[in-house]
PDB file of C-alpha atoms in Angstrom:
ATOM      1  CA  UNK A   1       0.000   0.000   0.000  1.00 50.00           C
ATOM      2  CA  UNK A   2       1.282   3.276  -0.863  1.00 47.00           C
ATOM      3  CA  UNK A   3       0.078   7.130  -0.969  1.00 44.00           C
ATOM      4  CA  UNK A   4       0.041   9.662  -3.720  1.00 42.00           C
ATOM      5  CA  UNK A   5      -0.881  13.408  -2.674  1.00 42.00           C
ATOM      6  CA  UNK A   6      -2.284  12.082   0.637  1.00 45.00           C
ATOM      7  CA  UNK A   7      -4.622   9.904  -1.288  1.00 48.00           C
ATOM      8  CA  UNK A   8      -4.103   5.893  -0.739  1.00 56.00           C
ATOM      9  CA  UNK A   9      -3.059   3.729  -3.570  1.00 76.00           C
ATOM     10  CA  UNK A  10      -2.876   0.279  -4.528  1.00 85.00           C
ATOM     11  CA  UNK A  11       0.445  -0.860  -5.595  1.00 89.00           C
ATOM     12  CA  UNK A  12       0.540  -3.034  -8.414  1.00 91.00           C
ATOM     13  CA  UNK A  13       2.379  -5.577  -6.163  1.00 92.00           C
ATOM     14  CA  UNK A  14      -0.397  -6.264  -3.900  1.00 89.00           C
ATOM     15  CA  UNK A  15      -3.470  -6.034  -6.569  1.00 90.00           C
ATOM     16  CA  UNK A  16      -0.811  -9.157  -8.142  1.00 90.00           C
ATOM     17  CA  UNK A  17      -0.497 -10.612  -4.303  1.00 87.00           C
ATOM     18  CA  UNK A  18      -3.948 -10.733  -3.905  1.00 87.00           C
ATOM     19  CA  UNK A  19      -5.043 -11.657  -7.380  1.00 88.00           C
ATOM     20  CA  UNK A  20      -2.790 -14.636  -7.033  1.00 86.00           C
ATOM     21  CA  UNK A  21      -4.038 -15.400  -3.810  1.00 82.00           C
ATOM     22  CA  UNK A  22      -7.677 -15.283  -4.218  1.00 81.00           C
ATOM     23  CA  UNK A  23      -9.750 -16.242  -6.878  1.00 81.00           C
ATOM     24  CA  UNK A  24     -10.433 -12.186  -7.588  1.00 86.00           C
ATOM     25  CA  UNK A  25      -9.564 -11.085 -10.863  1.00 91.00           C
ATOM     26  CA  UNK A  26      -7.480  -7.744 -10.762  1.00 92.00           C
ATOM     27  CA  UNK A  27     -10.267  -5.907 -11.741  1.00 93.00           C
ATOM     28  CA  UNK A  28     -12.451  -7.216  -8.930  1.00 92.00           C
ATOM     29  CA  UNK A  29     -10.089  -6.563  -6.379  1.00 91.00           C
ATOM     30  CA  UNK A  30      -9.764  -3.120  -7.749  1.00 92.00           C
ATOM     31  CA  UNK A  31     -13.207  -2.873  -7.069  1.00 92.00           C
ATOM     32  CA  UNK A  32     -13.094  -4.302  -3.502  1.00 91.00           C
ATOM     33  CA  UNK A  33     -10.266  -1.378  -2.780  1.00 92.00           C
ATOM     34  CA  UNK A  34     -12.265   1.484  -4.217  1.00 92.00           C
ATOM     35  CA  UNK A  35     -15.167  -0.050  -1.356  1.00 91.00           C
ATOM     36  CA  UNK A  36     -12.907  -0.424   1.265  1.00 91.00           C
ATOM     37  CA  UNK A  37     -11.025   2.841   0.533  1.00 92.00           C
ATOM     38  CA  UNK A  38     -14.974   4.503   1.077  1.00 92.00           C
ATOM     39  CA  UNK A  39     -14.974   3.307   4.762  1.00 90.00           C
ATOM     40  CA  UNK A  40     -11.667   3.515   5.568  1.00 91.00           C
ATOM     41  CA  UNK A  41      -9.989   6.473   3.729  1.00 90.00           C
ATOM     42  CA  UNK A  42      -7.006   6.193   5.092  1.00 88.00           C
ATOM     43  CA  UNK A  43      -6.700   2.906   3.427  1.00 88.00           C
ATOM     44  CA  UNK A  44      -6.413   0.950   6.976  1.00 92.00           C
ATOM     45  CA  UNK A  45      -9.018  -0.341   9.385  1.00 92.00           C
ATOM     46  CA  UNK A  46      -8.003   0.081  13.441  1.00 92.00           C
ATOM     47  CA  UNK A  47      -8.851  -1.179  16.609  1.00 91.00           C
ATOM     48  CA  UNK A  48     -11.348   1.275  17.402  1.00 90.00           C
ATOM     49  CA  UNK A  49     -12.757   0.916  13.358  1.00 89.00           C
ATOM     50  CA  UNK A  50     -12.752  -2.714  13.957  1.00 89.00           C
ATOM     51  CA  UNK A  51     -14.498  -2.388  17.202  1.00 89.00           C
ATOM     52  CA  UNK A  52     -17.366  -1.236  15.757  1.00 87.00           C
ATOM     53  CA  UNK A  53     -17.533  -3.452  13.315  1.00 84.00           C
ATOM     54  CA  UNK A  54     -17.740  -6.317  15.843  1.00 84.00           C
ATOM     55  CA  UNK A  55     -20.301  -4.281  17.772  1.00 85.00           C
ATOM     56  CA  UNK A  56     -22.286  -3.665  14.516  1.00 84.00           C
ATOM     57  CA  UNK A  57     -22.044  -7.571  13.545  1.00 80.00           C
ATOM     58  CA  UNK A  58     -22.885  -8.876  17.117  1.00 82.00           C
ATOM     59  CA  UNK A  59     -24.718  -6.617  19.352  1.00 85.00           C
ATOM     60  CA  UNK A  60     -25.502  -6.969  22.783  1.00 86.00           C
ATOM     61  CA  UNK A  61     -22.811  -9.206  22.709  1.00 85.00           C
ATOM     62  CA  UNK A  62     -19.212  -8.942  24.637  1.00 86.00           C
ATOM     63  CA  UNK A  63     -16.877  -9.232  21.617  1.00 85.00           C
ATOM     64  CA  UNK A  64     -13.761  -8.335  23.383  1.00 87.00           C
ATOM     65  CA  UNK A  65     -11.780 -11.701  23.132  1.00 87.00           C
ATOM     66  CA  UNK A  66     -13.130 -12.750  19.576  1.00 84.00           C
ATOM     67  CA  UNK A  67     -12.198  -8.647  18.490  1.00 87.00           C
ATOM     68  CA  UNK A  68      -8.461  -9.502  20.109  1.00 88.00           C
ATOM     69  CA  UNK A  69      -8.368 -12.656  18.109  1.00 87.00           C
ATOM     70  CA  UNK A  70      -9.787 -11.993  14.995  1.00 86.00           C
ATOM     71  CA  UNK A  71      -7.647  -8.434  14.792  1.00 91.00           C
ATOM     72  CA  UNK A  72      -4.549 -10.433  15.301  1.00 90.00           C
ATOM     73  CA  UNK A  73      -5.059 -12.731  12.544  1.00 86.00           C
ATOM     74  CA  UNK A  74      -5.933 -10.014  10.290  1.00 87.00           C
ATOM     75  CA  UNK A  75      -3.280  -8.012  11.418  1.00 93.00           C
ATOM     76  CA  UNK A  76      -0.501  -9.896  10.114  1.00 90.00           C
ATOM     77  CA  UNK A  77       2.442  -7.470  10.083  1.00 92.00           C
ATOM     78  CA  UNK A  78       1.790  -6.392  13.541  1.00 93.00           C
ATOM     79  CA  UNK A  79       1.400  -2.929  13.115  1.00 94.00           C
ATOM     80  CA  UNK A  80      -1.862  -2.005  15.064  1.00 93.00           C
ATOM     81  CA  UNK A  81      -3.895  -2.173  11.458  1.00 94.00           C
ATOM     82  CA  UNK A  82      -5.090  -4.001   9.078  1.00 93.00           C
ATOM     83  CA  UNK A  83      -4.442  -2.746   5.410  1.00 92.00           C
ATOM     84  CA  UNK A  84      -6.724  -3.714   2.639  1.00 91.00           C
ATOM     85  CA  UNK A  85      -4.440  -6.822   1.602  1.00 88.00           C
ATOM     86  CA  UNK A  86      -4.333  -8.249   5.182  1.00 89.00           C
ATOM     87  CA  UNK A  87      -8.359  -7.770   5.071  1.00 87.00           C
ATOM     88  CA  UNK A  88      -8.533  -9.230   1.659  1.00 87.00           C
ATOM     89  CA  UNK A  89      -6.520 -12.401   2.504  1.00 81.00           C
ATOM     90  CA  UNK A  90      -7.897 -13.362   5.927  1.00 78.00           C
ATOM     91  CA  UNK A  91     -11.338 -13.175   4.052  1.00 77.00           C
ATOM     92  CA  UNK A  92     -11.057 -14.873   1.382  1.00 78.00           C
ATOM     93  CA  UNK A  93      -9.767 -17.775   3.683  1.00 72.00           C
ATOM     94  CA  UNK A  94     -12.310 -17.318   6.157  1.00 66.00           C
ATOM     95  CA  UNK A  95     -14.933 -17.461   3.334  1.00 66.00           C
ATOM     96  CA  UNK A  96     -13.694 -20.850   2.025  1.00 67.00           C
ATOM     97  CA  UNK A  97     -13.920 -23.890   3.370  1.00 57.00           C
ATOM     98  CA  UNK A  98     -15.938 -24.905   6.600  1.00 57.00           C
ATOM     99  CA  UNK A  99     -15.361 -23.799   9.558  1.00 54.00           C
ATOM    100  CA  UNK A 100     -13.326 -26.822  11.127  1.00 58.00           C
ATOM    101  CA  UNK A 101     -10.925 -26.320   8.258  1.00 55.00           C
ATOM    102  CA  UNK A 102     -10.793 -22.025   8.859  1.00 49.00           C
ATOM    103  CA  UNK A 103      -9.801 -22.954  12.811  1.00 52.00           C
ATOM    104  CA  UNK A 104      -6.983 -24.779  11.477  1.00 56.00           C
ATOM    105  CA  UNK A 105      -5.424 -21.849   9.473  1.00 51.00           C
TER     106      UNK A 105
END
């Protein structure tokens, strides 16, 4: 992920990563990126973001331990977000396959 002007952009490298990794086609996960980039301007998603998500997705619910969890495997370069390919990737694989096979990952 990079930035032009202040504006986020999405390096050819990762719109390859996550072509190759899913089964988007470059265009689609162009597509994806513009939709992500309309929630999450700054082109990242972060605890608090994420938060309320969760809260959003299960309310009334305590979703402090799942949040920690599910942030951390999104978060896979440690650095407090989660980026549009780190989002990308952890769904896809979440999406496929049941969900005895996802616990494994």
């Amino acid at each position: 992920m990079g930035c032009i002007n202040g504006k986020s952009l999405l390096r050819e490298e990762d719109l390859n990563y996550i072509a190759r990794n899913t089964a988007m086609d470059k265009e689609s996960v162009e597509r994806q990126y513009q939709n992500f980039l309309q929630k999450h301007p700054d082109g990242q998603i972060s605890r608090k973001s994420f938060h309320s998500m969760m809260k959003e997705c299960y309310p009334g619910t305590d979703t402090e331990k799942l949040e920690r969890h599910i942030f951390r495997m999104y978060d896979t370069n440690k650095d407090g977000h989660i980026d549009f390919r780190e989002f990308m990737i952890v769904l896809y694989v979440m999406s496929n396959g049941s969900p005895e096979e996802n616990l494994k990952q």
